[in-house]
Each structure stands twice: as structure tokens, then as C-alpha cells.
GROMACS .gro file of C-alpha atoms in nm:
model
  193
    1MET     CA    1   3.573  -6.423   6.199
    2GLN     CA    2   3.726  -6.382   6.557
    3THR     CA    3   3.365  -6.366   6.683
    4GLY     CA    4   3.234  -6.653   6.489
    5GLN     CA    5   3.059  -6.482   6.216
    6VAL     CA    6   3.206  -6.674   5.929
    7VAL     CA    7   2.933  -6.628   5.687
    8GLU     CA    8   2.909  -6.254   5.736
    9ALA     CA    9   3.290  -6.231   5.706
   10GLU     CA   10   3.278  -6.431   5.393
   11ARG     CA   11   3.010  -6.192   5.237
   12LEU     CA   12   3.189  -5.882   5.344
   13ALA     CA   13   3.523  -6.013   5.202
   14ALA     CA   14   3.345  -6.104   4.859
   15GLU     CA   15   3.213  -5.751   4.841
   16VAL     CA   16   3.547  -5.585   4.906
   17LEU     CA   17   3.712  -5.807   4.633
   18LYS     CA   18   3.426  -5.686   4.380
   19ALA     CA   19   3.552  -5.337   4.432
   20ASN     CA   20   3.920  -5.409   4.447
   21ARG     CA   21   4.056  -5.742   4.316
   22THR     CA   22   4.411  -5.694   4.447
   23ASP     CA   23   4.300  -5.651   4.803
   24VAL     CA   24   4.526  -5.923   4.980
   25GLY     CA   25   4.345  -5.895   5.311
   26ALA     CA   26   3.990  -5.961   5.156
   27ALA     CA   27   4.126  -6.251   4.952
   28SER     CA   28   4.280  -6.395   5.256
   29ILE     CA   29   3.955  -6.353   5.463
   30LEU     CA   30   3.733  -6.480   5.210
   31ALA     CA   31   3.959  -6.807   5.155
   32ARG     CA   32   3.969  -6.865   5.527
   33ALA     CA   33   3.608  -6.820   5.573
   34LEU     CA   34   3.524  -7.070   5.300
   35MET     CA   35   3.794  -7.315   5.438
   36ILE     CA   36   3.656  -7.288   5.781
   37GLN     CA   37   3.324  -7.394   5.636
   38ASN     CA   38   3.483  -7.709   5.458
   39ARG     CA   39   3.438  -7.546   5.121
   40ASN     CA   40   3.789  -7.569   5.006
   41GLU     CA   41   3.714  -7.596   4.640
   42GLU     CA   42   3.528  -7.270   4.654
   43ALA     CA   43   3.830  -7.105   4.811
   44ILE     CA   44   4.065  -7.201   4.531
   45ALA     CA   45   3.936  -6.976   4.256
   46PRO     CA   46   3.953  -6.644   4.446
   47LEU     CA   47   4.283  -6.755   4.563
   48GLU     CA   48   4.422  -6.833   4.217
   49ARG     CA   49   4.294  -6.485   4.080
   50ALA     CA   50   4.463  -6.309   4.387
   51THR     CA   51   4.798  -6.469   4.337
   52ARG     CA   52   4.800  -6.400   3.982
   53ARG     CA   53   4.743  -6.026   4.050
   54VAL     CA   54   4.975  -5.985   4.358
   55GLU     CA   55   5.285  -6.177   4.456
   56ASP     CA   56   5.198  -6.264   4.825
   57PRO     CA   57   5.350  -6.580   4.984
   58GLY     CA   58   5.068  -6.571   5.245
   59LEU     CA   59   4.807  -6.610   4.978
   60GLU     CA   60   5.004  -6.874   4.789
   61THR     CA   61   5.036  -7.062   5.132
   62LEU     CA   62   4.644  -7.051   5.167
   63LEU     CA   63   4.612  -7.161   4.814
   64GLY     CA   64   4.826  -7.460   4.888
   65ALA     CA   65   4.619  -7.540   5.190
   66ALA     CA   66   4.290  -7.507   5.018
   67LEU     CA   67   4.426  -7.723   4.726
   68GLY     CA   68   4.528  -7.992   4.964
   69GLY     CA   69   4.200  -7.966   5.128
   70ALA     CA   70   4.007  -8.020   4.827
   71GLY     CA   71   4.201  -8.348   4.760
   72ARG     CA   72   4.444  -8.183   4.496
   73ARG     CA   73   4.749  -8.271   4.692
   74SER     CA   74   5.015  -8.277   4.404
   75GLU     CA   75   4.897  -7.937   4.290
   76ALA     CA   76   4.919  -7.805   4.660
   77ILE     CA   77   5.265  -7.944   4.694
   78ASP     CA   78   5.387  -7.778   4.362
   79VAL     CA   79   5.250  -7.436   4.481
   80LEU     CA   80   5.392  -7.480   4.818
   81ARG     CA   81   5.737  -7.573   4.699
   82ARG     CA   82   5.746  -7.260   4.473
   83THR     CA   83   5.644  -7.039   4.777
   84SER     CA   84   5.897  -7.216   5.008
   85ALA     CA   85   6.181  -7.147   4.746
   86ARG     CA   86   6.095  -6.766   4.753
   87ARG     CA   87   6.348  -6.538   4.937
   88PRO     CA   88   6.315  -6.390   5.178
   89PRO     CA   89   6.167  -6.722   5.309
   90TYR     CA   90   5.802  -6.715   5.412
   91LEU     CA   91   5.819  -6.977   5.707
   92PRO     CA   92   5.476  -7.077   5.719
   93ALA     CA   93   5.488  -7.217   5.354
   94PHE     CA   94   5.749  -7.465   5.498
   95GLN     CA   95   5.511  -7.579   5.758
   96ALA     CA   96   5.228  -7.617   5.508
   97LEU     CA   97   5.443  -7.799   5.266
   98ALA     CA   98   5.564  -8.055   5.539
   99GLY     CA   99   5.202  -8.104   5.627
  100GLN     CA  100   5.101  -8.172   5.255
  101LEU     CA  101   5.391  -8.416   5.195
  102HIS     CA  102   5.314  -8.592   5.553
  103ALA     CA  103   4.961  -8.630   5.433
  104ASP     CA  104   5.059  -8.768   5.110
  105GLY     CA  105   5.285  -9.022   5.302
  106ARG     CA  106   5.602  -8.875   5.191
  107ILE     CA  107   5.772  -8.869   5.531
  108ASP     CA  108   6.125  -8.844   5.411
  109GLU     CA  109   6.039  -8.528   5.192
  110ALA     CA  110   5.856  -8.366   5.483
  111VAL     CA  111   6.162  -8.421   5.730
  112ALA     CA  112   6.378  -8.263   5.447
  113VAL     CA  113   6.164  -7.964   5.426
  114LEU     CA  114   6.145  -7.903   5.815
  115GLU     CA  115   6.533  -7.946   5.823
  116SER     CA  116   6.586  -7.673   5.544
  117ALA     CA  117   6.324  -7.466   5.752
  118LEU     CA  118   6.536  -7.516   6.079
  119VAL     CA  119   6.848  -7.400   5.847
  120LEU     CA  120   6.682  -7.070   5.795
  121ALA     CA  121   6.527  -7.046   6.148
  122PRO     CA  122   6.745  -7.250   6.381
  123GLY     CA  123   6.561  -7.122   6.671
  124SER     CA  124   6.236  -7.221   6.576
  125LEU     CA  125   6.060  -7.427   6.850
  126GLU     CA  126   5.758  -7.514   6.642
  127PHE     CA  127   5.989  -7.660   6.341
  128GLN     CA  128   6.193  -7.852   6.592
  129LEU     CA  129   5.880  -7.983   6.747
  130LEU     CA  130   5.728  -8.074   6.407
  131LEU     CA  131   6.037  -8.267   6.331
  132ALA     CA  132   6.039  -8.456   6.652
  133GLN     CA  133   5.677  -8.577   6.570
  134LEU     CA  134   5.785  -8.698   6.224
  135LEU     CA  135   6.100  -8.871   6.330
  136PRO     CA  136   5.946  -9.179   6.470
  137GLN     CA  137   5.775  -9.245   6.171
  138ARG     CA  138   6.115  -9.281   6.019
  139ASN     CA  139   6.213  -9.507   6.300
  140GLU     CA  140   6.449  -9.225   6.439
  141ARG     CA  141   6.325  -9.229   6.799
  142GLY     CA  142   6.642  -9.145   6.974
  143ARG     CA  143   6.699  -8.825   6.739
  144ALA     CA  144   6.339  -8.732   6.819
  145ARG     CA  145   6.391  -8.773   7.199
  146GLU     CA  146   6.729  -8.550   7.178
  147ILE     CA  147   6.536  -8.285   7.013
  148LEU     CA  148   6.250  -8.290   7.279
  149GLU     CA  149   6.520  -8.323   7.552
  150LYS     CA  150   6.669  -8.003   7.404
  151LEU     CA  151   6.343  -7.831   7.372
  152ARG     CA  152   6.251  -7.914   7.732
  153SER     CA  153   6.564  -7.751   7.850
  154ALA     CA  154   6.520  -7.428   7.626
  155ALA     CA  155   6.141  -7.381   7.670
  156ARG     CA  156   6.083  -7.396   8.046
  157ASP     CA  157   5.930  -7.065   8.041
  158ILE     CA  158   5.701  -7.114   7.728
  159ARG     CA  159   5.376  -7.206   7.838
  160MET     CA  160   5.231  -7.361   7.530
  161PHE     CA  161   5.541  -7.603   7.473
  162TRP     CA  162   5.477  -7.871   7.726
  163PRO     CA  163   5.117  -7.994   7.643
  164ARG     CA  164   5.194  -8.061   7.275
  165SER     CA  165   5.549  -8.210   7.362
  166ARG     CA  166   5.426  -8.433   7.629
  167VAL     CA  167   5.226  -8.621   7.361
  168CYS     CA  168   5.491  -8.640   7.122
  169CYS     CA  169   5.761  -8.740   7.388
  170CYS     CA  170   5.550  -9.026   7.523
  171SER     CA  171   5.518  -9.139   7.158
  172THR     CA  172   5.890  -9.161   7.103
  173ALA     CA  173   5.934  -9.407   7.406
  174ASN     CA  174   5.892  -9.762   7.253
  175THR     CA  175   6.059  -9.967   7.503
  176ARG     CA  176   5.966 -10.004   7.879
  177PRO     CA  177   6.298  -9.846   8.018
  178ARG     CA  178   6.271  -9.554   7.783
  179ARG     CA  179   5.898  -9.504   7.864
  180ILE     CA  180   5.975  -9.497   8.235
  181SER     CA  181   6.249  -9.228   8.172
  182THR     CA  182   6.015  -9.051   7.951
  183VAL     CA  183   5.746  -9.048   8.196
  184ARG     CA  184   5.990  -8.927   8.465
  185CYS     CA  185   6.106  -8.652   8.225
  186TRP     CA  186   5.737  -8.543   8.153
  187ARG     CA  187   5.649  -8.559   8.541
  188SER     CA  188   5.951  -8.331   8.598
  189ALA     CA  189   5.825  -8.069   8.363
  190PRO     CA  190   5.727  -7.750   8.521
  191THR     CA  191   5.350  -7.680   8.629
  192ILE     CA  192   5.186  -7.452   8.405
  193PRO     CA  193   4.874  -7.246   8.550
   0.00000   0.00000   0.00000
């Protein structure tokens, strides 16, 4: 898969699953290969079989993504809610659940999921950034700006942070004075090689 040979990865993973139906790695690779090819509907069956045999939050999260990609959003949300309720928590399930809720137009619920994820992982820059991206849709630009300013201060050394946050930061500035201060904030960002 890393070399772009998705069809070959699909074939090999399917062969491994025929020999060992509980192989979590093969089920995951097969599902990912199918999903990359926009064959989400086909990825659902092997994932459902695997999740019945093995309790694995990673597979359940993939199943939720495949269901959502196949247009079965309510089923995806149900699967991801169950997965995110597990303890110990599997944090990618929270991100996937928030994404499915957002895609379904349920912004308040998506924000609540991200806030609950931040209770479990308060230092997660990714969850904070996702939350800041959703808040303007609830007309909470000030809160989004506060999160981004906090992230800006905390993440000066993180190379991948600035390209994503600049887009979000600019989108939260809805008035001219705020846009100007946001642009100044953006321009003061450290340069990244």
C-alpha cells in the first residue's frame, strides 16, 4: 500500500484472510485498500466479519468509516459511538465520530464528541484544532480564536501545525479589525523550512 500497489495489497490481504479469518492486520489492509479505491460498500462485509470475531477498536473505527463512505451514516455513527464508549479509549474513534456527525450536519454533537475527547486527551493538538474548525459553524468564533492562539503559543516547534491552522485562523476572522489582527498573527508565525 505504501508503494501505491493497492490492488496487490488487496489481493494479498484477501488471501491471508482466507487462511486466517481473525487476522486483524489483513482485515485492516483489505478494508483500507478497498476504501482507497472508493469501494466502501465492499469493505463493509470483511470488516463486519472481523469485528464479530475480534474486539478491535481500530477495525470498528474502519467499519464506521466504510459505512459512512458508503452513505450509511446512521449506522456509521452507531458503530463509532459504541467504539468511542470503550475503555480504555480509542481516540481515533472520537475523531471519526465527530467527522461523521459533522458530515451529517450535527455540529453540536460533533463539538460535544471533540470536547469529551479533550477531557480524555487534554494535550491533543489535533482535537483542539478540529474543535477550533467546527466552532465557527456554531458562531463561536471568539472561542475558536482563543483555542488557536493557545495552540499557536504551544506549538511553535511543531512543523505540521501552522499550515492547517492558518486556514482555520483566517476563517474565524469575520470582521475587518479581527481579520487584520488575524493576518498579523498569521504573519508572525515562525517560518517552516
